[in-house]
Amino acid sequence: AQKVTQAQTEISVVEKEDVTLDCVYETRDTTYYLFWYKQPPSGELVFLIRRNSFDEQNEISGRYSWNFQKSTSSFNFTITASQVVDSAVYFCALSAKSGNQFYFGTGTSLTVIP
Amino acid sequence: DAGITQSPRHKVTETGTPVTLRCHQTENHRYMYWYRQDPGHGLRLIHYSYGVKDTDKGEVSDGYSVSRSKTEDFLLTLESATSSQTSVYFCAISELALEQYFGPGTRLTVT
């Protein structure tokens, strides 16, 4: 069975603080893919990143960085120097090679206070 | 941005009536998906399609049916809407069953 857990339901930070969003996944597949999506208050879902199970390199994109650790089944997302525009709900998702389905976590609502 | 549209964007309907939501893409992607989003549940897969006339059930398929008669259109039908189907419905597309790109969503209210 596949499962994604985002234990943090809501997080509030003050602008310019760093914040890490946690994502823990479960799968028995050896080949799988992990994703992060952003859902701003306007409601659309925006794809941020995909990570393959065979590539544990961390990724940085501007103020965003992702830490993938197979040993702890985690794929955490850090926003450095947060800004008000980062306020959104962030979803972590898992897709296993054995199927065509995505499994989403329940999301973390991030509020950045000016 | 991927070319995905959903119609209608908002709908209010009464319990027991049939409802059809449409997803249209201009990207010629093979895979199409229907999700519902509810507070505390994130996004849950209803049905998906891996080609014309090829569909399969997702996690929460009861009460829903789908059809895909051409690559660009994926229809979601609620045969007899119930209040528990009040939700925001998202369509998504994917070329290789990897990252998915989402439509703008349809807010459905069943009274």
Short mmCIF file of N, CA and C in Angstrom, two decimals, chain B:
data_model
loop_
_atom_site.label_atom_id
_atom_site.label_comp_id
_atom_site.label_asym_id
_atom_site.label_seq_id
_atom_site.Cartn_x
_atom_site.Cartn_y
_atom_site.Cartn_z
N ASP B 1 1.99 26.97 -18.90
CA ASP B 1 0.98 26.17 -18.22
C ASP B 1 0.30 25.20 -19.18
N ALA B 2 -0.01 23.98 -18.66
CA ALA B 2 -0.69 23.01 -19.47
C ALA B 2 -2.07 23.52 -19.79
N GLY B 3 -2.55 23.20 -21.03
CA GLY B 3 -3.86 23.65 -21.45
C GLY B 3 -4.95 22.73 -20.96
N ILE B 4 -5.48 23.02 -19.81
CA ILE B 4 -6.55 22.20 -19.25
C ILE B 4 -7.68 23.12 -18.82
N THR B 5 -8.88 22.80 -19.25
CA THR B 5 -10.05 23.55 -18.81
C THR B 5 -11.06 22.58 -18.22
N GLN B 6 -11.83 23.11 -17.30
CA GLN B 6 -12.90 22.34 -16.68
C GLN B 6 -14.20 23.13 -16.79
N SER B 7 -15.28 22.39 -17.05
CA SER B 7 -16.58 23.05 -17.11
C SER B 7 -17.65 22.16 -16.49
N PRO B 8 -18.60 22.75 -15.78
CA PRO B 8 -18.61 24.16 -15.39
C PRO B 8 -17.60 24.41 -14.28
N ARG B 9 -17.39 25.65 -13.94
CA ARG B 9 -16.49 25.98 -12.84
C ARG B 9 -17.22 25.95 -11.50
N HIS B 10 -18.50 26.21 -11.54
CA HIS B 10 -19.33 26.15 -10.34
C HIS B 10 -20.66 25.54 -10.72
N LYS B 11 -21.18 24.71 -9.80
CA LYS B 11 -22.50 24.14 -10.07
C LYS B 11 -23.18 23.84 -8.75
N VAL B 12 -24.46 24.19 -8.70
CA VAL B 12 -25.31 23.84 -7.57
C VAL B 12 -26.40 22.94 -8.13
N THR B 13 -26.60 21.80 -7.52
CA THR B 13 -27.59 20.86 -8.00
C THR B 13 -28.32 20.24 -6.83
N GLU B 14 -29.41 19.58 -7.12
CA GLU B 14 -30.21 18.98 -6.05
C GLU B 14 -29.90 17.49 -5.94
N THR B 15 -30.08 17.00 -4.73
CA THR B 15 -29.88 15.57 -4.48
C THR B 15 -30.73 14.74 -5.45
N GLY B 16 -30.08 13.71 -6.00
CA GLY B 16 -30.79 12.81 -6.90
C GLY B 16 -30.69 13.14 -8.38
N THR B 17 -30.17 14.30 -8.69
CA THR B 17 -30.05 14.68 -10.11
C THR B 17 -28.71 14.22 -10.67
N PRO B 18 -28.67 13.93 -11.96
CA PRO B 18 -27.39 13.57 -12.58
C PRO B 18 -26.57 14.82 -12.89
N VAL B 19 -25.26 14.65 -12.78
CA VAL B 19 -24.35 15.76 -13.04
C VAL B 19 -23.16 15.25 -13.85
N THR B 20 -22.78 16.01 -14.85
CA THR B 20 -21.58 15.66 -15.63
C THR B 20 -20.62 16.83 -15.63
N LEU B 21 -19.38 16.53 -15.26
CA LEU B 21 -18.30 17.52 -15.29
C LEU B 21 -17.38 17.16 -16.45
N ARG B 22 -16.90 18.22 -17.11
CA ARG B 22 -16.07 17.98 -18.28
C ARG B 22 -14.65 18.50 -18.06
N CYS B 23 -13.70 17.73 -18.51
CA CYS B 23 -12.29 18.15 -18.53
C CYS B 23 -11.81 18.09 -19.97
N HIS B 24 -11.20 19.17 -20.41
CA HIS B 24 -10.72 19.26 -21.78
C HIS B 24 -9.26 19.68 -21.79
N GLN B 25 -8.44 18.96 -22.55
CA GLN B 25 -7.02 19.30 -22.63
C GLN B 25 -6.60 19.52 -24.08
N THR B 26 -5.61 20.37 -24.23
CA THR B 26 -5.07 20.65 -25.56
C THR B 26 -3.63 20.18 -25.68
N GLU B 27 -3.18 19.37 -24.73
CA GLU B 27 -1.77 18.94 -24.68
C GLU B 27 -1.53 17.56 -25.28
N ASN B 28 -2.61 16.87 -25.63
CA ASN B 28 -2.50 15.52 -26.21
C ASN B 28 -1.81 14.54 -25.24
N HIS B 29 -2.02 14.75 -23.94
CA HIS B 29 -1.44 13.84 -22.94
C HIS B 29 -2.28 12.58 -22.82
N ARG B 30 -1.58 11.49 -22.61
CA ARG B 30 -2.25 10.20 -22.59
C ARG B 30 -3.11 10.01 -21.34
N TYR B 31 -2.59 10.42 -20.18
CA TYR B 31 -3.25 10.13 -18.91
C TYR B 31 -4.10 11.31 -18.46
N MET B 32 -5.30 10.97 -17.97
CA MET B 32 -6.17 12.00 -17.39
C MET B 32 -6.76 11.44 -16.10
N TYR B 33 -7.00 12.34 -15.15
CA TYR B 33 -7.41 11.94 -13.81
C TYR B 33 -8.52 12.86 -13.31
N TRP B 34 -9.37 12.28 -12.44
CA TRP B 34 -10.34 13.09 -11.70
C TRP B 34 -10.09 12.89 -10.21
N TYR B 35 -9.99 14.01 -9.50
CA TYR B 35 -9.81 14.00 -8.06
C TYR B 35 -10.94 14.81 -7.42
N ARG B 36 -11.16 14.53 -6.15
CA ARG B 36 -11.97 15.42 -5.35
C ARG B 36 -11.13 15.90 -4.17
N GLN B 37 -11.36 17.14 -3.78
CA GLN B 37 -10.61 17.73 -2.66
C GLN B 37 -11.57 18.13 -1.57
N ASP B 38 -11.34 17.58 -0.40
CA ASP B 38 -12.17 17.86 0.76
C ASP B 38 -11.28 18.20 1.95
N PRO B 39 -11.75 19.09 2.82
CA PRO B 39 -10.95 19.46 3.99
C PRO B 39 -10.56 18.23 4.81
N GLY B 40 -9.30 18.15 5.18
CA GLY B 40 -8.82 17.05 5.99
C GLY B 40 -8.47 15.78 5.22
N HIS B 41 -8.77 15.79 3.92
CA HIS B 41 -8.49 14.60 3.12
C HIS B 41 -7.50 14.85 1.98
N GLY B 42 -7.13 16.05 1.75
CA GLY B 42 -6.26 16.31 0.61
C GLY B 42 -6.99 16.01 -0.68
N LEU B 43 -6.25 15.50 -1.65
CA LEU B 43 -6.85 15.12 -2.92
C LEU B 43 -6.96 13.60 -2.99
N ARG B 44 -8.11 13.15 -3.40
CA ARG B 44 -8.33 11.72 -3.53
C ARG B 44 -8.75 11.39 -4.95
N LEU B 45 -8.14 10.33 -5.48
CA LEU B 45 -8.38 9.96 -6.88
C LEU B 45 -9.72 9.24 -7.01
N ILE B 46 -10.50 9.69 -7.99
CA ILE B 46 -11.81 9.08 -8.24
C ILE B 46 -11.69 8.03 -9.35
N HIS B 47 -11.26 8.48 -10.51
CA HIS B 47 -11.02 7.61 -11.65
C HIS B 47 -9.87 8.19 -12.46
N TYR B 48 -9.28 7.35 -13.29
CA TYR B 48 -8.29 7.87 -14.21
C TYR B 48 -8.38 7.13 -15.53
N SER B 49 -7.75 7.70 -16.53
CA SER B 49 -7.77 7.11 -17.87
C SER B 49 -6.34 7.06 -18.40
N TYR B 50 -6.01 5.94 -19.02
CA TYR B 50 -4.68 5.80 -19.59
C TYR B 50 -4.74 5.70 -21.11
N GLY B 51 -5.87 6.11 -21.67
CA GLY B 51 -6.03 6.16 -23.11
C GLY B 51 -7.50 6.23 -23.45
N VAL B 52 -7.79 6.47 -24.73
CA VAL B 52 -9.19 6.53 -25.16
C VAL B 52 -9.87 5.20 -24.83
N LYS B 53 -10.99 5.32 -24.17
CA LYS B 53 -11.82 4.19 -23.74
C LYS B 53 -11.17 3.31 -22.68
N ASP B 54 -10.00 3.69 -22.18
CA ASP B 54 -9.32 2.93 -21.13
C ASP B 54 -9.37 3.71 -19.83
N THR B 55 -10.14 3.18 -18.88
CA THR B 55 -10.27 3.86 -17.60
C THR B 55 -10.15 2.86 -16.46
N ASP B 56 -9.89 3.39 -15.28
CA ASP B 56 -9.79 2.52 -14.12
C ASP B 56 -10.22 3.29 -12.88
N LYS B 57 -10.57 2.54 -11.83
CA LYS B 57 -11.06 3.17 -10.61
C LYS B 57 -9.92 3.65 -9.75
N GLY B 58 -10.23 4.69 -8.99
CA GLY B 58 -9.30 5.17 -7.99
C GLY B 58 -9.80 4.83 -6.61
N GLU B 59 -9.32 5.59 -5.66
CA GLU B 59 -9.59 5.33 -4.24
C GLU B 59 -11.04 5.52 -3.84
N VAL B 60 -11.73 6.50 -4.46
CA VAL B 60 -13.09 6.85 -4.05
C VAL B 60 -14.03 6.87 -5.25
N SER B 61 -14.17 5.76 -5.93
CA SER B 61 -14.91 5.71 -7.19
C SER B 61 -16.41 5.47 -7.02
N ASP B 62 -16.86 5.02 -5.86
CA ASP B 62 -18.28 4.70 -5.70
C ASP B 62 -19.14 5.93 -5.95
N GLY B 63 -20.17 5.76 -6.80
CA GLY B 63 -21.09 6.85 -7.09
C GLY B 63 -20.67 7.69 -8.28
N TYR B 64 -19.53 7.35 -8.88
CA TYR B 64 -19.00 8.10 -10.02
C TYR B 64 -18.73 7.17 -11.19
N SER B 65 -18.91 7.70 -12.39
CA SER B 65 -18.49 6.99 -13.60
C SER B 65 -17.78 7.98 -14.51
N VAL B 66 -16.98 7.45 -15.43
CA VAL B 66 -16.22 8.32 -16.32
C VAL B 66 -16.32 7.78 -17.74
N SER B 67 -16.00 8.65 -18.67
CA SER B 67 -15.90 8.22 -20.06
C SER B 67 -14.86 9.06 -20.77
N ARG B 68 -14.17 8.41 -21.71
CA ARG B 68 -13.16 9.11 -22.50
C ARG B 68 -13.27 8.58 -23.93
N SER B 69 -13.99 9.30 -24.74
CA SER B 69 -14.23 8.88 -26.12
C SER B 69 -13.20 9.49 -27.08
N LYS B 70 -12.49 10.51 -26.64
CA LYS B 70 -11.41 11.07 -27.42
C LYS B 70 -10.32 11.58 -26.49
N THR B 71 -9.14 11.71 -27.02
CA THR B 71 -7.97 12.01 -26.19
C THR B 71 -8.18 13.26 -25.36
N GLU B 72 -8.79 14.28 -25.90
CA GLU B 72 -8.83 15.57 -25.23
C GLU B 72 -9.91 15.72 -24.18
N ASP B 73 -10.87 14.82 -24.11
CA ASP B 73 -11.98 15.00 -23.18
C ASP B 73 -12.14 13.83 -22.22
N PHE B 74 -12.35 14.18 -20.96
CA PHE B 74 -12.56 13.18 -19.91
C PHE B 74 -13.74 13.65 -19.09
N LEU B 75 -14.82 12.87 -19.10
CA LEU B 75 -16.05 13.28 -18.43
C LEU B 75 -16.23 12.50 -17.13
N LEU B 76 -16.67 13.21 -16.12
CA LEU B 76 -17.00 12.61 -14.84
C LEU B 76 -18.49 12.77 -14.61
N THR B 77 -19.18 11.66 -14.34
CA THR B 77 -20.63 11.70 -14.15
C THR B 77 -21.00 11.20 -12.76
N LEU B 78 -21.84 11.99 -12.11
CA LEU B 78 -22.48 11.57 -10.87
C LEU B 78 -23.90 11.18 -11.28
N GLU B 79 -24.20 9.90 -11.25
CA GLU B 79 -25.48 9.42 -11.78
C GLU B 79 -26.66 9.97 -10.98
N SER B 80 -26.48 10.04 -9.68
CA SER B 80 -27.53 10.54 -8.79
C SER B 80 -26.83 11.23 -7.62
N ALA B 81 -26.68 12.53 -7.75
CA ALA B 81 -25.84 13.27 -6.81
C ALA B 81 -26.35 13.17 -5.37
N THR B 82 -25.42 13.08 -4.43
CA THR B 82 -25.75 13.07 -3.00
C THR B 82 -24.98 14.21 -2.32
N SER B 83 -25.42 14.57 -1.15
CA SER B 83 -24.78 15.68 -0.43
C SER B 83 -23.32 15.38 -0.12
N SER B 84 -22.99 14.11 0.03
CA SER B 84 -21.60 13.73 0.33
C SER B 84 -20.67 13.96 -0.87
N GLN B 85 -21.25 14.24 -2.02
CA GLN B 85 -20.45 14.52 -3.20
C GLN B 85 -20.22 16.01 -3.40
N THR B 86 -20.69 16.81 -2.47
CA THR B 86 -20.32 18.22 -2.46
C THR B 86 -18.82 18.31 -2.23
N SER B 87 -18.12 18.96 -3.16
CA SER B 87 -16.67 18.96 -3.10
C SER B 87 -16.13 19.87 -4.20
N VAL B 88 -14.81 20.00 -4.21
CA VAL B 88 -14.13 20.64 -5.33
C VAL B 88 -13.48 19.52 -6.15
N TYR B 89 -13.78 19.52 -7.43
CA TYR B 89 -13.29 18.46 -8.31
C TYR B 89 -12.20 19.01 -9.22
N PHE B 90 -11.09 18.30 -9.25
CA PHE B 90 -9.97 18.69 -10.09
C PHE B 90 -9.70 17.61 -11.13
N CYS B 91 -9.45 18.07 -12.32
CA CYS B 91 -8.98 17.20 -13.39
C CYS B 91 -7.47 17.42 -13.51
N ALA B 92 -6.76 16.36 -13.88
CA ALA B 92 -5.32 16.48 -14.09
C ALA B 92 -4.92 15.68 -15.31
N ILE B 93 -3.81 16.08 -15.92
CA ILE B 93 -3.29 15.35 -17.07
C ILE B 93 -1.82 15.04 -16.83
N SER B 94 -1.35 14.01 -17.52
CA SER B 94 0.06 13.63 -17.41
C SER B 94 0.45 12.92 -18.69
N GLU B 95 1.66 13.19 -19.13
CA GLU B 95 2.10 12.56 -20.37
C GLU B 95 2.62 11.15 -20.13
N LEU B 96 3.39 10.98 -19.06
CA LEU B 96 4.07 9.71 -18.81
C LEU B 96 3.72 9.12 -17.46
N ALA B 97 2.57 9.51 -16.92
CA ALA B 97 2.18 9.06 -15.57
C ALA B 97 3.22 9.50 -14.54
N LEU B 98 3.86 10.63 -14.80
CA LEU B 98 4.77 11.21 -13.82
C LEU B 98 4.08 12.44 -13.24
N GLU B 99 4.70 13.61 -13.30
CA GLU B 99 4.02 14.77 -12.72
C GLU B 99 2.71 15.05 -13.45
N GLN B 100 1.75 15.49 -12.67
CA GLN B 100 0.43 15.80 -13.19
C GLN B 100 0.24 17.30 -13.20
N TYR B 101 -0.52 17.77 -14.15
CA TYR B 101 -0.87 19.18 -14.26
C TYR B 101 -2.38 19.30 -14.12
N PHE B 102 -2.76 20.24 -13.28
CA PHE B 102 -4.15 20.30 -12.87
C PHE B 102 -4.93 21.40 -13.55
N GLY B 103 -6.22 21.12 -13.74
CA GLY B 103 -7.15 22.15 -14.19
C GLY B 103 -7.52 23.08 -13.04
N PRO B 104 -8.35 24.08 -13.33
CA PRO B 104 -8.69 25.10 -12.32
C PRO B 104 -9.68 24.63 -11.27
N GLY B 105 -10.31 23.49 -11.47
CA GLY B 105 -11.24 22.98 -10.47
C GLY B 105 -12.69 23.35 -10.75
N THR B 106 -13.59 22.50 -10.25
CA THR B 106 -15.03 22.75 -10.32
C THR B 106 -15.59 22.62 -8.91
N ARG B 107 -16.27 23.65 -8.47
CA ARG B 107 -16.89 23.60 -7.14
C ARG B 107 -18.32 23.13 -7.31
N LEU B 108 -18.61 21.96 -6.76
CA LEU B 108 -19.95 21.37 -6.87
C LEU B 108 -20.62 21.36 -5.52
N THR B 109 -21.83 21.88 -5.48
CA THR B 109 -22.64 21.86 -4.26
C THR B 109 -23.91 21.07 -4.53
N VAL B 110 -24.15 20.06 -3.72
CA VAL B 110 -25.36 19.26 -3.85
C VAL B 110 -26.26 19.57 -2.65
N THR B 111 -27.43 20.13 -2.93
CA THR B 111 -28.34 20.57 -1.84
C THR B 111 -29.44 19.55 -1.57
#
